[in-house]
């Protein structure tokens, strides 16, 4: 297998006395979809918030393109081309869809916003996600439904060419058709050479899109499996802790 | 209707514009008006209640007092409102963040105490003294910003502390019962001198030209980007409204309102100063990153942080902007009053907050514009002015202003609730 785009080794994170990540290893490869699964509270969101620079790790090494990098702020992550769709979406209700999608990376000309350009790019990206129910890209996010908000958050992550896209339960609030769209998008991103990490509780989705599954159990990576070589029952076993990895590391 | 969707294999946009997402600018004037009405019903009322209040109050006071609708009183209203307009606009920068600066009024007061003592007692050149006053204002803002943005103390606690502390400072500088007269002609001119008659019309022409210029510039830019524009009729309507309202105001202010042989006429000098600051501030808030990030932080600070925005820096500097603009409000105040005493600016701040909130700037952060605060300030000024004409005791004025503030905050909370209805309906 080729070089991983991102490689975590021995990553740790605690909140006060509570140790949430106890030395986690994780890899993601360009052009491949890695699913990160685990029970509620296993530490999945904490793991990816460290990757996003939002909640830096306490210890451990992060390598990007084989080089050790420091991820202390969200800017560090976005500079490397890491885009994240957070579980809690992280949108500003008082801003409209375009403003949210471009937040922190607005297009300017003559020192002021080029609203037309941003509007067009936002519109095109949303269309590529086959968004149909949003009436206007200038709608305030507060007026959107849960699924529409999730779509906006995803659109924000794929707006600019990213090298690593991380989606934390991106389909949790979506209907059947929209979920299918997002899974198609994940595949398309991988085809374009993007490394994708997707967190999901829906194993059917995981088996549909992922090449690789990493299972987190109580802050420890208990299994790392090729999707082609595993079964649903095996993954469930690791998630619930009734199974532990013997010798089947990838 | 998802037939064929799965066949799409790349992220680039589908060239077949079958399901174009709108821009919200489609349709004629009628469609735009309907869309606007829908937003209003949804809780985005903006300055609408304030405009309504202004009209109702004006009609009421015109009926109750024969002096209300005179040219003299109209000019008086402008200059009375100027201080409050400035202070309200200053406060918008922090209220948009969901913060508050209860010390803004005494910041205006204390910096003017410093200014007048430097000029009258220390013999400073007034420009140098003004520079010192502004530096003091910036320092106060930096102090508040440090404790709010870096240390993390709620802004109302920090600024309530300063509200008391700075009053003590005023007493120390001026001395209890002390009073200094303002004798600098340039400062007095702000509120007491007027533009020549032609100057008022020239001002209106400039306002129209700038408004038309930005509208057409924006349209050209949108066209270049390939997105639709609003119906052009809306631009003409906007310009027409500005021309009509501005024309009436300039015409009235250009009438002779003197009480002796010497003619007093023209737009007070403070009006163009306020308009320039209003325009600059609106430009920053609407068209630059700094302004956009203020709104973003007010809406969801964590989302802003995750988007890579330097939240601490922006919070900090917003308090500096507020305090600096408060110094300008202080200048308007002493120009109008003509003197500075140890209580300067003490009664100002709640009216300033009321101005912003009455105008539709949300205390919860993230919603509101500078123009809203200016309109709200006019409402508060009409109340003060009208009640003054009716010879009611000053206590009534305080009670009414306080009541209006609570009423406006209630409207704010209710409309926020309505706008939030959509969030809960997931
Ligand atoms: N900011 C925080 N402060 C204290 N504890 C936290 C914090 N964030 C997360 N935790 C704790 O860390 C653990 C892991 O949380 P995390 O959100 O990473 O779980 P998760 O795997 O994403 O779960 P879910 O599937 O429910 O989203 C939980 O026990 C949680 O209580
Ligand atoms: Mg989670």
XYZ file of C-alpha atoms and ligand atoms in Angstrom:
708
model
C 0.000 0.000 0.000
C 1.234 3.526 -0.733
C 2.035 6.302 1.712
C -0.816 7.452 3.926
C -1.868 11.070 3.460
C -2.440 11.361 7.153
C -1.078 9.155 9.871
C -1.802 9.453 13.580
C 0.274 7.541 16.040
C -0.146 7.315 19.769
C -2.586 10.211 19.918
C -3.886 11.052 23.388
C -6.475 13.463 24.706
C -7.977 13.949 28.145
C -10.563 16.328 29.533
C -9.433 16.888 33.101
C -9.098 13.463 34.697
C -11.083 11.747 31.936
C -8.863 10.135 29.363
C -10.832 10.065 26.104
C -8.162 9.024 23.588
C -5.653 6.544 24.957
C -2.950 6.361 22.315
C -4.822 6.036 19.032
C -3.329 5.186 15.645
C -5.160 6.017 12.433
C -4.283 6.216 8.758
C -6.085 7.596 5.740
C -4.952 7.172 2.159
C -5.494 9.329 -0.906
C -8.296 7.992 -3.024
C -9.647 5.773 -0.268
C -12.556 6.031 2.122
C -11.790 5.169 5.721
C -14.767 4.622 7.991
C -14.354 5.389 11.659
C -16.895 3.542 13.766
C -17.481 3.031 17.464
C -20.153 3.317 20.082
C -21.478 6.608 21.456
C -18.783 8.271 23.506
C -16.000 6.119 22.058
C -14.049 9.270 21.171
C -14.652 9.547 17.431
C -15.556 13.226 17.395
C -12.724 14.014 19.775
C -10.305 12.265 17.426
C -11.352 14.286 14.405
C -11.520 17.579 16.302
C -7.818 17.084 16.976
C -7.241 16.599 13.247
C -9.152 19.803 12.561
C -6.996 21.765 14.978
C -10.125 22.681 16.927
C -9.207 20.679 20.019
C -5.479 19.880 19.786
C -4.204 16.514 21.034
C -2.277 16.311 24.307
C 0.283 13.878 22.937
C 1.035 11.837 19.861
C 2.434 12.347 16.401
C 0.563 13.523 13.305
C 2.177 12.999 9.920
C 0.786 14.599 6.791
C 2.312 13.450 3.511
C 4.911 11.676 5.581
C 5.994 14.832 7.382
C 5.321 15.566 11.002
C 2.912 18.487 11.366
C 1.512 20.503 14.254
C -2.242 20.992 14.311
C -2.855 23.649 16.928
C -5.425 25.874 15.244
C -8.147 25.422 12.614
C -5.937 27.458 10.287
C -3.156 24.859 10.530
C -5.597 22.233 9.343
C -7.150 24.242 6.530
C -3.705 25.236 5.275
C -2.980 21.535 4.764
C -6.260 21.070 2.926
C -8.170 19.340 5.723
C -11.903 20.041 5.632
C -14.314 18.857 8.285
C -18.070 18.479 8.519
C -18.729 18.569 12.236
C -21.359 16.498 13.958
C -22.874 19.692 15.388
C -22.529 21.328 11.939
C -20.959 24.576 13.201
C -23.016 27.000 11.119
C -23.919 30.589 11.901
C -27.718 30.833 12.012
C -27.722 34.555 11.377
C -25.758 34.281 8.132
C -27.072 33.034 4.819
C -25.966 29.896 2.986
C -23.324 31.621 0.849
C -21.876 33.474 3.824
C -21.635 30.251 5.811
C -20.013 28.300 3.000
C -17.354 30.966 2.519
C -16.859 31.869 6.167
C -13.163 32.393 6.841
C -12.206 32.287 3.149
C -14.295 34.936 1.457
C -13.569 35.967 -2.109
C -12.581 39.598 -2.313
C -11.762 42.045 -5.033
C -10.733 45.658 -4.475
C -10.628 44.882 -0.758
C -14.344 44.165 -0.597
C -16.428 41.028 -0.968
C -17.147 39.723 -4.418
C -20.620 38.526 -3.478
C -21.580 37.533 -7.009
C -18.614 35.218 -7.393
C -19.235 33.576 -4.015
C -22.904 33.190 -4.791
C -22.192 31.451 -8.059
C -19.623 29.055 -6.592
C -21.909 28.218 -3.681
C -24.784 27.620 -6.033
C -22.726 25.343 -8.256
C -21.440 23.309 -5.344
C -24.938 22.859 -3.947
C -26.176 21.827 -7.348
C -23.434 19.209 -7.597
C -24.901 17.801 -4.384
C -28.302 17.751 -6.096
C -29.893 20.007 -3.565
C -33.447 20.606 -4.671
C -35.412 21.882 -1.767
C -33.374 24.988 -0.976
C -35.194 27.916 -2.556
C -32.417 30.459 -2.477
C -28.735 30.464 -1.597
C -29.371 33.743 0.179
C -31.686 32.133 2.709
C -30.624 32.484 6.331
C -29.416 29.202 7.757
C -31.860 29.634 10.644
C -34.686 29.084 8.171
C -33.376 25.711 6.947
C -34.432 22.230 8.014
C -31.984 19.916 9.785
C -31.186 18.001 6.623
C -30.729 21.181 4.614
C -28.336 22.474 7.232
C -26.356 19.266 7.033
C -26.154 19.638 3.251
C -24.854 23.187 3.642
C -22.178 21.971 6.052
C -21.123 19.300 3.571
C -21.148 21.777 0.695
C -18.892 24.023 2.754
C -16.368 21.208 3.129
C -16.227 20.368 -0.567
C -16.347 23.955 -1.817
C -12.599 24.307 -2.075
C -10.317 21.559 -3.302
C -9.471 19.617 -0.169
C -6.933 16.812 0.275
C -8.574 15.251 3.306
C -12.305 15.468 3.913
C -13.628 14.311 7.266
C -17.355 13.822 7.748
C -18.694 13.280 11.267
C -22.048 11.506 10.882
C -22.895 13.416 7.707
C -26.078 11.515 6.947
C -27.623 11.460 10.421
C -30.330 13.998 9.545
C -30.754 13.188 5.879
C -33.592 11.552 3.997
C -33.129 8.510 1.786
C -32.404 10.376 -1.439
C -30.071 12.897 0.177
C -28.185 10.155 2.009
C -27.639 8.417 -1.311
C -26.347 11.720 -2.736
C -23.850 12.114 0.093
C -22.609 8.554 -0.282
C -22.196 9.147 -4.023
C -20.290 12.328 -3.209
C -17.989 10.447 -0.856
C -17.203 7.969 -3.617
C -16.629 10.770 -6.120
C -14.258 12.533 -3.751
C -12.244 9.356 -3.348
C -12.164 8.842 -7.113
C -10.682 12.319 -7.421
C -7.852 11.270 -5.121
C -9.127 12.873 -1.936
C -8.604 11.003 1.309
C -11.962 10.645 3.074
C -12.683 9.756 6.680
C -16.332 9.140 7.406
C -17.873 8.550 10.809
C -21.168 6.720 10.797
C -23.328 4.525 12.977
C -25.002 3.108 9.914
C -23.030 0.007 8.977
C -24.929 -0.440 5.728
C -23.608 2.940 4.628
C -20.135 2.061 5.830
C -20.090 -1.165 3.841
C -21.395 0.679 0.794
C -18.745 3.385 0.580
C -15.747 2.524 2.719
C -12.583 0.724 1.671
C -11.371 0.406 5.199
C -12.917 0.377 8.681
C -11.252 1.496 11.897
C -13.057 0.692 15.110
C -12.658 2.824 18.201
C -13.655 1.312 21.530
C -13.434 3.388 24.713
C -10.655 5.571 23.347
C -8.615 2.770 21.851
C -8.328 1.589 18.270
C -9.360 -2.031 18.591
C -9.562 -3.014 14.952
C -8.441 -1.865 11.545
C -10.052 -3.882 8.788
C -10.323 -3.994 5.013
C -14.014 -3.831 4.164
C -13.615 -6.483 1.495
C -12.251 -8.907 4.049
C -14.660 -8.433 6.903
C -18.293 -8.891 7.777
C -20.927 -6.847 9.485
C -21.013 -9.178 12.449
C -17.273 -8.918 12.938
C -17.414 -5.100 12.958
C -20.360 -5.121 15.356
C -18.374 -7.419 17.617
C -15.503 -4.945 17.777
C -17.828 -1.966 18.316
C -19.604 -3.598 21.224
C -16.389 -4.953 22.710
C -17.320 -8.625 22.507
C -14.424 -9.221 20.166
C -10.833 -8.041 20.148
C -8.347 -8.117 17.337
C -6.265 -11.282 17.180
C -3.943 -10.999 14.254
C -5.982 -9.467 11.471
C -4.438 -6.033 11.251
C -4.453 -4.496 7.812
C -37.601 12.623 -8.318
C -34.071 11.339 -8.204
C -34.066 9.357 -11.426
C -30.709 9.628 -13.118
C -29.026 11.348 -10.204
C -26.835 8.366 -9.416
C -25.292 8.537 -12.869
C -23.412 11.697 -12.082
C -19.840 10.817 -11.549
C -17.941 14.000 -10.837
C -18.221 16.922 -8.470
C -18.200 19.566 -11.157
C -21.525 21.326 -11.623
C -24.090 19.861 -13.887
C -24.185 22.034 -17.002
C -27.893 21.350 -17.373
C -29.387 24.059 -15.229
C -32.574 22.130 -14.633
C -32.757 22.751 -10.914
C -31.079 26.113 -10.461
C -31.065 27.360 -6.904
C -32.358 30.894 -6.660
C -30.522 33.939 -5.418
C -33.500 35.468 -3.702
C -33.357 38.368 -6.155
C -35.602 36.903 -8.829
C -38.866 38.413 -9.972
C -40.155 41.926 -10.219
C -40.802 44.543 -7.568
C -43.962 42.764 -6.479
C -42.144 39.477 -5.823
C -39.450 41.252 -3.860
C -42.025 43.048 -1.736
C -43.817 39.766 -1.034
C -40.522 38.074 -0.106
C -39.753 40.960 2.217
C -43.191 40.767 3.851
C -42.633 37.077 4.409
C -39.315 37.764 6.140
C -40.988 40.384 8.323
C -43.664 37.897 9.332
C -40.906 35.400 10.047
C -39.466 37.772 12.640
C -36.865 39.689 10.620
C -38.408 43.055 11.269
C -35.266 45.172 11.174
C -35.973 48.827 11.794
C -39.657 48.527 10.901
C -41.012 48.928 14.465
C -38.709 51.901 14.999
C -39.854 53.635 11.820
C -43.440 53.020 12.841
C -42.749 54.313 16.339
C -41.071 57.404 14.933
C -44.097 58.235 12.799
C -46.639 57.568 15.555
C -44.675 59.607 18.116
C -44.186 62.471 15.665
C -47.891 62.632 14.878
C -48.744 62.422 18.586
C -46.396 65.229 19.616
C -47.481 67.412 16.670
C -51.025 67.161 17.973
C -50.039 67.745 21.601
C -47.597 70.616 21.078
C -47.759 73.453 18.557
C -43.963 73.779 18.704
C -43.129 70.227 17.679
C -43.566 70.715 13.955
C -41.535 73.930 13.669
C -38.323 74.323 11.651
C -36.554 75.328 14.827
C -37.560 72.193 16.659
C -36.679 70.009 13.684
C -33.110 71.364 13.675
C -33.030 71.017 17.437
C -34.112 67.400 17.153
C -31.240 66.685 14.736
C -28.624 68.073 17.077
C -30.189 66.481 20.168
C -30.222 63.132 18.414
C -26.649 63.377 17.070
C -24.939 62.307 20.311
C -27.300 59.393 20.729
C -26.950 58.346 17.089
C -23.169 58.234 17.508
C -23.343 56.338 20.775
C -25.913 53.904 19.393
C -23.719 53.223 16.355
C -20.688 52.748 18.615
C -22.579 50.188 20.663
C -23.697 48.239 17.587
C -20.160 46.901 17.158
C -20.246 45.170 20.551
C -23.956 44.337 20.642
C -23.535 42.455 17.349
C -21.074 40.227 19.204
C -23.702 39.594 21.856
C -21.743 41.788 24.266
C -22.555 45.108 25.875
C -20.586 48.217 26.864
C -22.305 49.904 29.787
C -19.384 52.292 30.116
C -19.716 53.801 26.633
C -21.497 56.902 27.950
C -18.974 57.647 30.665
C -16.174 56.870 28.218
C -17.574 59.760 26.211
C -17.745 61.782 29.434
C -14.335 61.027 30.867
C -12.475 61.552 27.596
C -14.176 64.934 27.282
C -13.155 65.751 30.871
C -9.566 64.987 29.921
C -9.945 67.032 26.743
C -11.405 70.125 28.406
C -8.979 70.126 31.337
C -6.039 69.841 28.946
C -7.335 72.792 26.914
C -8.760 75.050 29.628
C -6.322 74.354 32.471
C -3.138 72.969 30.938
C -3.260 75.268 27.911
C -2.911 72.502 25.365
C -3.559 73.104 21.694
C -7.066 71.701 21.153
C -6.003 69.314 18.424
C -3.303 67.820 20.630
C -5.809 67.559 23.471
C -8.270 65.832 21.143
C -5.584 63.333 20.182
C -5.036 62.594 23.873
C -8.788 62.133 24.334
C -8.912 59.633 21.484
C -5.902 57.771 22.854
C -7.682 57.573 26.207
C -10.785 56.219 24.443
C -8.729 53.588 22.629
C -7.044 52.639 25.911
C -10.415 52.195 27.638
C -11.623 49.969 24.794
C -8.408 47.947 24.891
C -8.823 47.531 28.654
C -12.406 46.258 28.334
C -11.484 44.069 25.369
C -8.617 42.491 27.278
C -10.809 41.451 30.183
C -13.695 40.289 28.031
C -11.879 38.624 25.128
C -8.718 37.374 26.805
C -9.655 36.835 30.444
C -13.233 35.850 29.683
C -15.190 38.017 32.121
C -18.763 38.796 30.986
C -18.735 42.198 29.338
C -21.546 43.617 31.460
C -19.487 43.016 34.601
C -16.315 44.599 33.228
C -18.126 47.592 31.802
C -20.351 48.046 34.847
C -17.138 48.230 36.852
C -15.789 50.819 34.458
C -19.098 52.705 34.519
C -18.462 53.350 38.212
C -14.700 53.623 37.997
C -14.659 56.160 35.198
C -17.218 58.329 37.010
C -14.790 58.418 39.908
C -12.095 59.412 37.461
C -14.262 62.253 36.152
C -14.705 63.519 39.712
C -10.970 63.427 40.302
C -10.198 65.299 37.083
C -12.942 67.920 37.292
C -13.535 68.101 41.043
C -16.947 67.788 42.599
C -19.257 70.570 41.430
C -16.686 71.745 38.918
C -17.732 72.858 35.438
C -15.667 73.911 32.442
C -17.007 75.906 29.535
C -16.211 74.819 25.999
C -14.652 77.778 24.197
C -13.100 76.135 21.165
C -14.918 77.528 18.096
C -14.262 74.426 15.997
C -15.833 72.143 18.608
C -18.803 74.436 19.186
C -19.349 74.659 15.437
C -20.135 70.941 15.149
C -23.567 71.329 16.722
C -24.142 75.084 16.520
C -23.126 76.057 13.005
C -24.778 75.147 9.757
C -23.825 74.370 6.207
C -24.646 77.112 3.716
C -27.959 76.580 1.930
C -26.262 75.245 -1.206
C -24.109 72.980 1.000
C -27.181 71.092 2.196
C -28.274 70.409 -1.366
C -24.736 69.443 -2.339
C -24.711 66.971 0.566
C -27.911 65.393 -0.695
C -26.489 65.116 -4.210
C -23.371 63.399 -2.847
C -25.494 60.947 -0.843
C -27.534 60.120 -3.942
C -24.432 59.775 -6.089
C -22.720 57.443 -3.613
C -25.869 55.362 -3.210
C -26.407 55.098 -6.961
C -22.710 54.448 -7.511
C -22.535 51.511 -5.093
C -25.804 50.057 -6.397
C -24.633 50.061 -10.003
C -21.133 48.902 -9.072
C -22.650 45.938 -7.219
C -24.905 45.136 -10.141
C -22.032 45.240 -12.614
C -20.015 42.946 -10.393
C -22.851 40.451 -10.053
C -23.397 40.498 -13.795
C -19.712 39.789 -14.341
C -19.977 36.816 -11.974
C -22.979 35.583 -13.927
C -25.605 35.789 -11.187
C -28.925 37.596 -11.476
C -29.650 41.089 -10.173
C -32.697 42.510 -8.462
C -35.174 44.336 -10.694
C -33.595 47.673 -11.533
C -36.799 49.445 -10.505
C -35.840 48.757 -6.889
C -32.712 50.895 -7.298
C -34.796 53.780 -8.607
C -37.291 53.365 -5.792
C -34.477 53.448 -3.216
C -32.938 56.550 -4.777
C -36.387 58.128 -5.010
C -37.053 57.553 -1.315
C -33.673 58.995 -0.332
C -34.221 61.984 -2.616
C -37.727 62.615 -1.254
C -36.983 62.225 2.468
C -33.583 63.919 2.192
C -35.062 66.669 0.060
C -37.780 67.411 2.616
C -35.257 67.413 5.485
C -32.782 69.682 3.690
C -35.591 71.997 2.597
C -36.891 72.386 6.144
C -33.402 72.872 7.578
C -32.676 75.505 4.933
C -35.581 77.677 6.122
C -34.752 80.608 8.380
C -35.347 79.384 11.939
C -33.751 82.386 13.680
C -35.628 84.300 16.348
C -33.992 87.646 15.634
C -33.107 89.591 12.528
C -30.053 87.425 11.840
C -30.998 84.449 9.704
C -30.302 80.970 11.102
C -30.571 78.400 8.366
C -28.883 75.372 6.852
C -28.129 71.756 7.708
C -26.249 71.501 11.032
C -22.601 70.527 10.462
C -23.019 67.453 12.653
C -25.347 65.855 10.073
C -22.748 65.290 7.316
C -20.238 64.087 9.954
C -22.722 61.462 11.162
C -23.518 60.436 7.583
C -19.839 59.887 6.754
C -19.269 57.753 9.863
C -22.478 55.839 9.176
C -21.349 55.143 5.621
C -17.822 54.079 6.612
C -19.071 51.836 9.419
C -21.695 50.219 7.211
C -19.071 49.648 4.543
C -16.843 47.833 7.033
C -19.684 45.738 8.472
C -21.198 44.749 5.114
C -18.287 44.465 2.754
C -15.138 43.518 4.635
C -13.921 40.438 6.467
C -13.758 42.297 9.756
C -17.450 43.132 9.612
C -18.517 39.699 8.419
C -16.573 38.063 11.242
C -18.286 40.280 13.813
C -21.640 38.974 12.608
C -20.325 35.403 12.500
C -19.042 35.540 16.074
C -22.335 37.042 17.213
C -24.190 34.205 15.507
C -22.031 31.257 16.576
C -18.626 31.980 18.083
C -17.565 28.331 18.022
C -18.408 27.994 14.330
C -16.419 31.164 13.684
C -13.454 29.771 15.600
C -13.590 26.519 13.643
C -13.641 28.507 10.410
C -10.249 29.874 11.434
C -11.454 33.305 12.538
C -9.374 35.008 15.216
C -12.263 35.386 17.620
C -10.260 36.912 20.487
C -8.719 39.584 18.283
C -12.043 40.589 16.752
C -13.849 40.734 20.101
C -11.025 42.798 21.503
C -10.900 45.289 18.658
C -14.691 45.647 18.570
C -14.540 47.109 22.071
C -11.834 49.509 20.879
C -14.032 50.598 17.954
C -16.938 51.128 20.358
C -14.919 53.242 22.787
C -13.332 55.267 19.997
C -16.702 56.105 18.460
C -17.929 56.951 21.962
C -15.300 59.696 22.067
C -16.905 61.150 18.932
C -20.276 60.978 20.701
C -18.656 62.862 23.580
C -17.530 65.611 21.207
C -21.071 65.985 19.875
C -22.325 66.106 23.453
C -20.023 68.894 24.691
C -20.556 70.824 21.485
C -24.290 70.774 22.148
C -24.157 71.362 25.900
C -21.318 73.886 25.754
C -19.775 72.738 29.019
C -18.307 69.712 30.775
C -18.996 68.727 34.369
C -18.097 65.789 36.570
C -21.236 63.866 35.614
C -20.653 64.129 31.858
C -22.113 61.212 29.942
C -23.547 59.466 32.984
C -27.139 59.395 31.740
C -26.176 58.595 28.203
C -25.501 54.897 28.030
C -28.940 53.423 28.631
C -30.360 55.719 25.975
C -27.585 54.545 23.666
C -28.408 50.891 24.280
C -32.094 51.748 23.911
C -31.354 53.447 20.585
C -29.680 50.334 19.214
C -32.297 47.931 20.536
C -35.286 50.080 19.556
C -33.791 50.287 16.068
C -33.812 46.495 15.821
C -30.241 45.554 16.769
C -30.585 42.258 18.609
C -29.178 42.056 22.128
C -28.582 38.354 21.460
C -25.960 39.269 18.883
C -25.536 38.739 15.170
C -28.450 40.809 13.911
C -28.676 44.535 13.238
C -27.168 47.396 11.295
C -25.729 50.809 12.037
C -28.649 52.479 10.290
C -31.006 50.691 12.673
C -29.257 52.239 15.668
C -29.432 55.659 14.021
C -33.179 55.317 13.462
C -33.623 54.031 17.010
C -31.724 57.055 18.303
C -34.120 59.330 16.430
C -37.040 57.608 18.185
C -35.464 58.120 21.618
C -34.631 61.715 20.704
C -38.230 62.370 19.600
C -39.463 61.074 22.952
C -37.052 63.314 24.888
C -37.748 66.285 22.665
C -41.533 65.859 22.661
C -41.835 65.284 26.396
C -39.627 68.337 26.926
C -41.997 70.464 24.850
C -44.919 69.267 26.967
C -43.134 70.579 30.075
C -43.399 67.250 31.827
C -40.972 66.601 34.686
C -37.640 65.003 33.722
C -38.591 61.887 35.658
C -41.263 61.082 33.088
C -38.611 61.071 30.377
C -36.488 58.506 32.230
C -39.491 56.313 32.877
C -40.667 56.437 29.270
C -37.178 55.779 27.837
C -36.734 52.825 30.207
C -40.145 51.487 29.259
C -39.377 51.801 25.554
C -36.092 49.912 26.055
C -37.883 47.012 27.733
C -40.587 47.035 25.079
C -37.978 46.935 22.315
C -36.057 44.138 24.025
C -39.310 42.185 24.245
C -39.924 42.627 20.524
C -36.331 41.451 19.989
C -36.801 38.325 22.100
C -40.140 37.459 20.528
C -38.939 37.892 16.956
C -35.850 35.841 17.729
C -38.123 33.140 19.008
C -40.105 33.214 15.793
C -37.006 33.101 13.624
C -35.776 30.206 15.770
C -38.959 28.251 15.180
C -37.455 26.953 11.986
C -34.403 25.585 13.781
C -36.445 23.497 16.147
C -38.552 22.120 13.313
C -35.942 19.627 12.121
N -15.202 19.135 25.808
C -15.318 18.005 26.536
N -15.178 18.048 27.882
C -15.293 16.917 28.633
N -15.545 15.723 28.118
C -15.706 15.604 26.787
C -15.595 16.745 25.936
N -15.800 16.335 24.663
C -16.013 15.006 24.717
N -15.956 14.560 25.993
C -16.126 13.169 26.427
O -15.323 12.372 25.613
C -15.959 11.154 25.285
C -15.936 10.933 23.793
O -16.765 11.914 23.170
P -16.919 11.998 21.596
O -17.783 13.152 21.308
O -15.579 11.986 20.963
O -17.693 10.638 21.293
P -18.187 10.083 19.903
O -17.447 8.821 19.666
O -18.122 11.113 18.845
O -19.692 9.728 20.231
P -21.042 9.908 19.365
O -21.185 8.682 18.559
O -22.105 9.972 20.409
O -20.923 11.142 18.569
C -17.352 11.230 25.889
O -17.359 10.457 27.064
C -17.535 12.681 26.214
O -18.295 12.827 27.379
Mg -19.438 12.193 17.797
